[in-house]
Coordinates of C-alpha atoms and ligand atoms in Angstrom, one line a residue:
X1 CA 70.1 97.6 117.0
X2 CA 70.3 100.8 114.9
X3 CA 69.7 103.6 117.4
X4 CA 70.8 103.8 121.1
X5 CA 70.0 106.4 123.7
X6 CA 72.6 107.6 126.1
X7 CA 72.3 109.7 129.2
X8 CA 74.4 110.9 132.2
X9 CA 72.8 110.7 135.6
X10 CA 73.7 111.8 139.1
X11 CA 76.6 114.1 140.1
X12 CA 79.0 114.9 137.2
X13 CA 82.5 113.6 137.0
X14 CA 85.4 114.8 134.8
X15 CA 85.3 111.7 132.5
X16 CA 81.7 111.7 131.3
X17 CA 82.4 113.2 127.9
X18 CA 85.2 110.6 127.5
X19 CA 82.8 107.8 128.1
X20 CA 80.2 109.3 125.7
X21 CA 83.0 109.7 123.2
X22 CA 84.1 106.1 123.6
X23 CA 80.5 104.9 123.0
X24 CA 80.0 107.2 120.0
X25 CA 83.3 106.1 118.4
X26 CA 82.4 102.5 118.7
X27 CA 78.9 103.2 117.4
X28 CA 80.3 105.0 114.4
X29 CA 82.3 101.9 113.5
X30 CA 79.2 99.7 113.9
X31 CA 77.0 102.2 112.1
X32 CA 74.7 102.7 115.0
X33 CA 73.1 106.1 115.8
X34 CA 73.6 107.6 119.3
X35 CA 71.0 109.9 120.7
X36 CA 72.1 112.0 123.7
X37 CA 69.2 112.5 126.2
X38 CA 69.4 115.9 127.9
X39 CA 69.9 116.2 131.7
X40 CA 69.7 112.5 132.7
X41 CA 66.4 111.0 133.6
X42 CA 64.9 114.4 133.7
X43 CA 64.7 114.2 130.0
X44 CA 62.5 111.1 130.0
X45 CA 60.1 112.5 132.6
X46 CA 59.6 115.5 130.2
X47 CA 57.0 114.8 127.4
X48 CA 59.1 116.9 125.1
X49 CA 62.1 114.6 125.6
X50 CA 64.9 117.1 124.6
X51 CA 67.6 115.2 122.8
X52 CA 70.6 115.6 120.5
X53 CA 71.9 113.4 117.7
X54 CA 75.5 112.8 118.7
X55 CA 76.7 111.2 115.5
X56 CA 74.9 112.3 112.4
X57 CA 76.3 110.4 109.4
X58 CA 78.2 108.3 111.9
X59 CA 80.5 111.2 112.8
X60 CA 80.7 112.6 116.2
X61 CA 79.6 116.2 116.6
X62 CA 82.6 118.6 117.3
X63 CA 81.2 119.5 120.7
X64 CA 81.9 116.0 121.9
X65 CA 85.4 116.5 123.4
X66 CA 86.7 113.7 125.5
X67 CA 89.2 115.9 127.2
X68 CA 86.6 118.3 128.6
X69 CA 85.1 117.7 132.1
X70 CA 81.4 117.7 132.8
X71 CA 78.9 116.3 130.3
X72 CA 77.8 118.0 127.1
X73 CA 74.3 116.4 127.5
X74 CA 73.9 117.6 131.1
X75 CA 73.1 115.6 134.2
X76 CA 70.6 115.7 137.0
X77 CA 69.8 113.8 140.2
X78 CA 66.3 112.8 139.0
X79 CA 65.9 109.1 139.6
X80 CA 63.6 106.3 138.5
X81 CA 61.2 105.2 141.2
X82 CA 60.5 101.5 140.7
X83 CA 57.0 101.9 142.3
X84 CA 55.9 104.4 139.7
X85 CA 54.9 101.9 137.0
X86 CA 53.0 104.4 134.9
X87 CA 56.0 106.7 134.8
X88 CA 58.2 103.9 133.7
X89 CA 55.8 102.9 131.0
X90 CA 55.8 106.5 129.8
X91 CA 59.6 106.6 129.7
X92 CA 59.7 103.4 127.7
X93 CA 57.0 104.6 125.2
X94 CA 58.9 107.9 124.7
X95 CA 62.1 106.1 124.0
X96 CA 60.2 103.9 121.5
X97 CA 58.8 106.9 119.8
X98 CA 62.3 108.2 119.3
X99 CA 63.2 104.9 117.7
X100 CA 65.6 104.1 120.5
X101 CA 66.1 100.3 120.9
X102 CA 68.6 100.3 123.7
X103 CA 69.7 102.7 126.5
X104 CA 73.1 103.4 128.0
X105 CA 73.1 105.2 131.3
X106 CA 76.4 106.6 132.6
X107 CA 76.0 106.6 136.3
X108 CA 76.7 105.1 139.7
X109 CA 74.9 102.8 142.2
X110 CA 71.8 105.0 142.3
X111 CA 71.5 104.9 138.5
X112 CA 72.0 101.2 138.5
X113 CA 69.2 100.8 141.0
X114 CA 67.0 103.0 138.7
X115 CA 67.8 100.9 135.7
X116 CA 66.4 97.7 137.2
X117 CA 62.7 98.3 136.4
X118 CA 63.6 99.9 133.1
X119 CA 65.4 96.8 132.1
X120 CA 62.0 95.0 132.0
X121 CA 60.9 97.4 129.3
X122 CA 63.9 97.8 127.0
X123 CA 67.6 96.7 126.9
X124 CA 69.7 98.8 129.2
X125 CA 73.4 98.9 130.1
X126 CA 75.3 101.0 132.6
X127 CA 78.7 102.5 132.0
X128 CA 80.1 103.4 135.4
X129 CA 81.2 106.8 136.6
X130 CA 81.7 108.3 140.1
X131 CA 84.4 110.1 141.8
X132 CA 83.5 108.2 145.0
X133 CA 84.7 104.9 143.4
X134 CA 81.8 103.2 145.1
X135 CA 80.2 101.3 142.2
X136 CA 81.5 97.8 142.4
X137 CA 82.0 94.9 144.8
X138 CA 84.9 94.0 147.0
X139 CA 84.3 90.4 145.9
X140 CA 81.5 88.8 143.8
X141 CA 79.6 87.3 146.8
X142 CA 79.5 90.6 148.7
X143 CA 75.8 91.4 148.0
X144 CA 74.8 88.2 150.0
X145 CA 76.3 89.8 153.1
X146 CA 73.5 92.4 153.5
X147 CA 70.8 91.9 156.0
X148 CA 67.6 93.8 156.3
X149 CA 66.3 95.1 159.7
X150 CA 63.0 96.8 160.5
X151 CA 63.3 100.5 160.9
X152 CA 60.2 102.7 160.9
X153 CA 62.3 105.8 160.3
X154 CA 63.9 104.5 157.2
X155 CA 62.4 104.8 153.7
X156 CA 60.3 101.7 153.0
X157 CA 60.5 100.7 156.7
X158 CA 63.8 98.9 156.4
X159 CA 67.5 99.6 156.9
X160 CA 70.2 97.5 155.3
X161 CA 73.4 96.6 157.2
X162 CA 76.3 94.3 156.7
X163 CA 76.6 90.9 158.4
X164 CA 80.2 90.2 159.4
X165 CA 82.4 89.9 156.3
X166 CA 82.5 86.4 155.0
X167 CA 85.2 86.2 152.4
X168 CA 89.0 86.7 152.3
X169 CA 89.7 90.0 150.7
X170 CA 92.0 89.8 147.7
X171 CA 92.6 92.7 145.2
X172 CA 92.2 90.3 142.3
X173 CA 88.6 89.7 143.3
X174 CA 87.5 93.3 143.1
X175 CA 84.6 93.8 140.7
X176 CA 85.1 97.2 139.0
X177 CA 88.6 98.1 140.2
X178 CA 88.1 101.9 139.7
X179 CA 85.4 104.1 138.2
X180 CA 86.1 106.9 135.7
X181 CA 86.3 110.2 137.6
X182 CA 88.0 108.7 140.7
X183 CA 91.6 109.2 139.4
X184 CA 91.0 112.9 138.5
X185 CA 89.3 113.6 141.8
X186 CA 92.3 112.1 143.6
X187 CA 94.6 114.1 141.4
X188 CA 92.9 117.4 142.4
X189 CA 92.5 116.5 146.1
X190 CA 96.1 115.3 146.5
X191 CA 97.3 118.6 144.9
X192 CA 95.1 120.5 147.3
X193 CA 96.7 118.7 150.2
X194 CA 100.2 119.6 149.0
X195 CA 99.2 123.2 148.7
X196 CA 97.6 123.5 152.1
X197 CA 100.7 121.8 153.7
X198 CA 103.0 124.7 153.0
X199 CA 100.7 127.3 154.5
X200 CA 100.1 125.0 157.6
X201 CA 103.9 124.7 157.9
X202 CA 104.5 128.5 157.6
X203 CA 101.8 129.4 160.1
X204 CA 102.2 126.5 162.5
X205 CA 98.7 125.4 162.0
X206 CA 96.6 122.2 161.9
X207 CA 94.7 121.8 158.7
X208 CA 91.7 119.5 158.3
X209 CA 90.9 119.0 154.6
X210 CA 87.6 117.4 153.7
X211 CA 87.2 115.4 150.6
X212 CA 84.0 114.0 149.0
X213 CA 83.2 110.3 148.6
X214 CA 80.1 109.9 150.7
X215 CA 80.4 106.8 152.8
X216 CA 83.3 105.4 150.9
X217 CA 86.9 106.2 151.8
X218 CA 88.6 105.6 148.4
X219 CA 88.9 109.3 147.7
X220 CA 90.4 110.1 151.1
X221 CA 92.7 107.1 150.7
X222 CA 94.0 108.3 147.4
X223 CA 95.0 111.7 148.9
X224 CA 97.8 109.8 150.5
X225 CA 99.7 110.9 147.3
X226 CA 99.6 114.5 148.6
X227 CA 101.3 113.2 151.8
X228 CA 98.9 114.3 154.6
X229 CA 99.9 113.2 158.1
X230 CA 96.6 111.6 158.9
X231 CA 93.8 110.2 156.8
X232 CA 90.4 109.5 158.3
X233 CA 88.0 107.2 156.3
X234 CA 84.3 106.4 156.9
X235 CA 85.0 102.7 157.1
X236 CA 86.8 103.1 160.4
X237 CA 84.9 104.9 163.2
X238 CA 86.8 107.8 164.7
X239 CA 89.1 107.0 167.6
X240 CA 89.4 110.5 169.1
X241 CA 91.8 109.6 171.8
X242 CA 94.3 108.0 169.3
X243 CA 93.7 110.9 166.9
X244 CA 94.5 113.6 169.5
X245 CA 97.6 111.7 170.7
X246 CA 98.8 111.5 167.1
X247 CA 98.1 115.1 166.3
X248 CA 99.9 116.3 169.4
X249 CA 102.9 114.1 168.7
X250 CA 103.1 115.4 165.1
X251 CA 102.6 119.0 166.1
X252 CA 105.3 118.8 168.7
X253 CA 107.7 117.4 166.1
X254 CA 106.9 119.4 163.0
X255 CA 104.8 122.4 164.2
X256 CA 102.0 121.6 161.7
X257 CA 99.7 118.8 161.0
X258 CA 97.6 118.0 157.9
X259 CA 94.6 115.8 158.3
X260 CA 92.4 114.6 155.5
X261 CA 88.9 113.5 156.3
X262 CA 86.4 111.8 154.1
X263 CA 83.0 113.6 154.3
X264 CA 81.4 110.4 155.5
X265 CA 83.5 109.7 158.6
X266 CA 81.6 108.4 161.6
X267 CA 82.0 108.7 165.3
X268 CA 82.5 105.8 167.8
X269 CA 78.8 105.1 167.7
X270 CA 78.7 105.0 163.9
X271 CA 76.9 108.4 163.5
X272 CA 77.9 110.6 160.5
X273 CA 79.9 113.5 161.7
X274 CA 79.1 115.4 158.5
X275 CA 75.3 115.0 158.6
X276 CA 74.6 117.2 161.6
X277 CA 72.2 119.1 159.5
X278 CA 70.1 116.4 157.9
X279 CA 69.2 117.2 154.3
X280 CA 68.9 114.8 151.3
X281 CA 69.3 115.3 147.6
X282 CA 66.4 114.3 145.2
X283 CA 67.6 110.7 145.1
X284 CA 67.4 110.5 148.9
X285 CA 71.1 110.6 149.6
X286 CA 72.0 112.3 152.9
X287 CA 74.0 115.4 152.1
X288 CA 77.2 115.2 154.0
X289 CA 78.6 118.7 154.4
X290 CA 80.0 119.1 157.9
X291 CA 82.6 116.5 158.7
X292 CA 85.6 118.7 158.9
X293 CA 83.8 121.4 161.0
X294 CA 82.5 118.8 163.4
X295 CA 86.0 117.3 163.7
X296 CA 87.5 120.7 164.2
X297 CA 85.0 121.4 167.1
X298 CA 86.1 118.2 168.8
X299 CA 89.8 118.8 168.3
X300 CA 89.4 122.4 169.6
X301 CA 87.7 121.1 172.7
X302 CA 90.1 118.2 173.4
X303 CA 93.4 120.0 172.6
X304 CA 92.4 123.3 174.1
X305 CA 93.9 126.8 173.9
X306 CA 96.6 126.3 176.5
X307 CA 98.3 123.7 174.4
X308 CA 99.0 126.3 171.7
X309 CA 99.7 129.1 174.1
X310 CA 102.4 127.1 175.8
X311 CA 104.1 126.5 172.5
X312 CA 103.7 130.2 171.7
X313 CA 102.2 129.2 168.4
X314 CA 98.8 130.9 168.6
X315 CA 96.4 132.4 171.1
X316 CA 93.7 129.7 170.7
X317 CA 92.9 126.3 169.4
X318 CA 90.3 127.9 167.1
X319 CA 93.0 130.1 165.5
X320 CA 95.4 127.2 165.1
X321 CA 93.0 124.6 163.7
X322 CA 91.4 125.4 160.4
X323 CA 89.3 123.5 157.8
X324 CA 89.1 123.5 154.0
X325 CA 86.9 121.5 151.7
X326 CA 88.3 120.5 148.3
X327 CA 84.6 120.7 147.3
X328 CA 83.4 120.6 143.7
X329 CA 86.8 121.3 142.2
X330 CA 87.5 117.6 142.7
X331 CA 84.6 116.8 140.4
X332 CA 85.3 119.3 137.6
X333 CA 87.7 120.1 134.8
X334 CA 89.8 118.1 132.4
X335 CA 90.1 114.4 133.2
X336 CA 93.6 113.0 133.5
X337 CA 94.8 110.3 131.1
X338 CA 93.8 107.3 133.3
X339 CA 90.2 108.4 133.4
X340 CA 90.0 109.5 129.8
X341 CA 91.5 106.2 128.5
X342 CA 89.4 103.8 130.5
X343 CA 86.2 105.9 130.4
X344 CA 86.3 105.6 126.6
X345 CA 86.8 101.9 126.8
X346 CA 83.9 101.5 129.2
X347 CA 81.7 103.5 126.9
X348 CA 82.7 101.4 123.9
X349 CA 82.1 98.2 125.9
X350 CA 78.6 99.4 126.8
X351 CA 77.7 99.7 123.1
X352 CA 79.1 96.3 122.5
X353 CA 77.1 94.8 125.3
X354 CA 73.9 96.1 123.9
X355 CA 74.7 95.0 120.4
X356 CA 75.6 91.5 121.7
X357 CA 72.1 91.2 123.1
X358 CA 72.8 91.9 126.8
X359 CA 70.3 93.5 129.0
X360 CA 70.7 94.9 132.5
X361 CA 74.5 94.7 132.2
X362 CA 77.4 96.8 133.4
X363 CA 80.7 97.5 131.7
X364 CA 83.3 97.2 134.3
X365 CA 87.1 97.9 134.6
X366 CA 89.0 94.9 135.9
X367 CA 92.7 94.7 137.0
X368 CA 95.1 91.9 137.7
X369 CA 98.9 91.8 137.6
X370 CA 99.0 89.5 134.5
X371 CA 96.4 91.2 132.3
X372 CA 96.7 94.7 133.7
X373 CA 93.5 96.8 133.2
X374 CA 90.8 95.5 130.9
X375 CA 87.1 96.0 130.4
X376 CA 84.5 93.3 130.8
X377 CA 80.7 93.0 131.0
X378 CA 79.0 92.0 134.2
X379 CA 75.4 91.1 134.9
X380 CA 73.8 93.9 137.0
X381 CA 71.7 91.3 138.9
X382 CA 74.9 90.1 140.5
X383 CA 75.2 93.6 142.2
X384 CA 71.8 93.2 143.9
X385 CA 71.2 91.8 147.4
X386 CA 68.5 89.3 148.2
X387 CA 65.9 92.1 148.2
X388 CA 67.0 93.4 144.9
X389 CA 68.9 96.5 146.1
X390 CA 72.2 97.7 144.9
X391 CA 74.4 99.2 147.6
X392 CA 77.3 101.6 147.3
X393 CA 80.6 99.8 147.7
X394 CA 82.5 100.8 150.8
X395 CA 86.3 100.7 150.7
X396 CA 87.4 97.4 152.2
X397 CA 88.7 98.0 155.7
X398 CA 91.9 96.2 154.9
X399 CA 93.0 99.0 152.6
X400 CA 93.6 101.2 155.6
X401 CA 95.8 101.0 158.6
X402 CA 93.9 102.5 161.6
X403 CA 97.0 102.7 163.8
X404 CA 99.0 104.6 161.2
X405 CA 95.9 106.4 159.9
X406 CA 97.2 105.9 156.4
X407 CA 96.8 103.4 153.6
X408 CA 97.8 99.9 154.6
X409 CA 100.3 97.8 152.6
X410 CA 97.3 96.5 150.7
X411 CA 95.9 100.0 150.2
X412 CA 99.2 101.0 148.6
X413 CA 99.1 97.9 146.4
X414 CA 95.5 98.9 145.4
X415 CA 96.4 102.5 144.5
X416 CA 99.6 102.0 142.6
X417 CA 98.3 100.4 139.4
X418 CA 95.8 103.3 139.0
X419 CA 98.1 106.2 139.7
X420 CA 101.6 105.3 138.7
X421 CA 101.1 106.4 135.1
X422 CA 97.7 108.2 135.5
X423 CA 98.9 111.6 134.3
X424 CA 99.6 111.9 130.6
X425 CA 102.3 114.3 129.3
X426 CA 99.5 116.1 127.5
X427 CA 97.8 116.8 130.8
X428 CA 100.8 118.8 132.0
X429 CA 101.3 120.4 128.6
X430 CA 97.6 121.3 128.3
X431 CA 97.9 123.3 131.6
X432 CA 101.1 125.0 130.5
X433 CA 99.5 126.1 127.2
X434 CA 96.1 127.1 128.2
X435 CA 95.9 128.5 131.7
X436 CA 97.6 131.8 131.1
X437 CA 96.7 132.1 127.4
X438 CA 96.2 135.8 126.7
X439 CA 92.7 135.1 125.2
X440 CA 91.5 134.1 128.6
X441 CA 91.7 137.7 129.8
X442 CA 89.7 139.4 127.1
X443 CA 87.3 136.8 125.8
X444 CA 84.2 135.6 127.7
X445 CA 83.9 132.0 128.6
X446 CA 82.1 130.1 125.8
X447 CA 79.9 127.5 127.3
X448 CA 79.4 124.1 125.6
X449 CA 75.7 124.4 126.6
X450 CA 75.3 127.3 124.1
X451 CA 76.4 125.2 121.2
X452 CA 74.7 122.0 122.2
X453 CA 71.4 123.9 122.7
X454 CA 71.4 124.7 119.0
X455 CA 71.4 121.0 118.3
X456 CA 68.6 120.0 120.7
X457 CA 65.5 118.4 119.1
X458 CA 62.2 117.5 120.8
X459 CA 59.8 114.6 120.6
X460 CA 56.9 116.9 120.5
X461 CA 56.3 120.6 120.1
X462 CA 55.9 122.8 123.1
X463 CA 52.2 123.1 124.1
X464 CA 50.8 126.4 122.8
Ligands
F6P2 O1 78.5 111.2 144.5 C1 79.4 112.2 144.1 C2 79.4 113.3 145.1 O2 80.3 114.3 144.6 C3 79.7 112.9 146.5 O3 81.0 112.7 146.7 C4 79.1 114.1 147.2 O4 78.7 113.7 148.5 C5 77.9 114.5 146.4 O5 78.2 114.0 145.1 C6 77.7 116.0 146.4 O6 76.6 116.2 145.6 P1 76.1 117.6 145.1 O7 77.1 118.1 144.2 O8 74.8 117.3 144.4 O9 76.0 118.4 146.3

């Protein structure tokens, strides 16, 4: 294989450039060309196929900086529809015309689903990324636990749900322990929690901080490092009575409460709190944007104004309970050391998988106490359920203690290997040196897109 294509698909994460850099570095050593495909799958649906050569003469272009967040080749939520066979054939023929013999997609579970039909047309490998940490399996047999039920309202007429869990959960069995982007997103969110705490303390308020993660609670779990009082995760339906009791107990004691909620938390009936306005992104994912507000409304009703008036700590519950979303800051900016280091290894592994003749494979990050973190290859077919679908990984319920509303002992055991040394000295030094640099005041921001644009080539000229 002499030329490989690479693209970044779905929502960005801070470690995408690090993964690309890892892939390009390995390709340079192996004398393989890497072609970056602009804006994810969007590029392949475009007859002009905008692309950029990332390693002319087997040297990476200077714009490829592994410490920079985002992705220099752009991303989009365009996805591959397995039923559109003609489109898939077109994509394959365009790649062929570019001389691309294998494709690396950096993405999550949606991207891996999209790769399945493409893998019948050319060798493809996925290098994982997602701040949600939901690409992986709690144990290798997990896909067999999905059952399909008829549902006329669902896409394709079916809904997939879990049969009761069938295996003993053991951290050593996790497939893909953590995905690049997750550690940085936790780093940002945990800092956000710390910062909101002091204002909640000063003003005797109850803060509800919403973090991303879709239906997976890993991100919320990780914010435990910022020491919120309560963490709510999607995997455990909300127990409002217990929550209100705990909030009141804490407020009585310390005059402030900090609650973190994952955007995908569900009520007692299993309904998304955050999806009160139903919208979906182009890949069909429900946009979850209202969990913290919905939770606030419930707490305002259940705790009531009188409670705060009696304490002389505010005129109303509305005034005392406030929400903040960490939002897209948790997905942006410089990746911390853990993400950079392992993202690069996963990118390099993806190149090796292709060169070793694998198709429809995934480079994964494994952990056990003896070997520590290490990368491996995994057959993507093993991620699929009986009907061929790949599901987002939910955080295993055992990682969370619903009584304490915090990570369980096992949850702590899960987090520690990732985060204990996750921040490099250079991460702190970088901030010290760059944030208040005098040049920031006078000089306009120089976007990477401006430079990469000059390098973009096309498969065919623009129609006159
Ligand atoms: O999958 C990553 C993620 O950041 C989710 O946590 C979040 O729900 C979603 O993407 C937000 O997507 P967008 O930026 O397209 O609104």
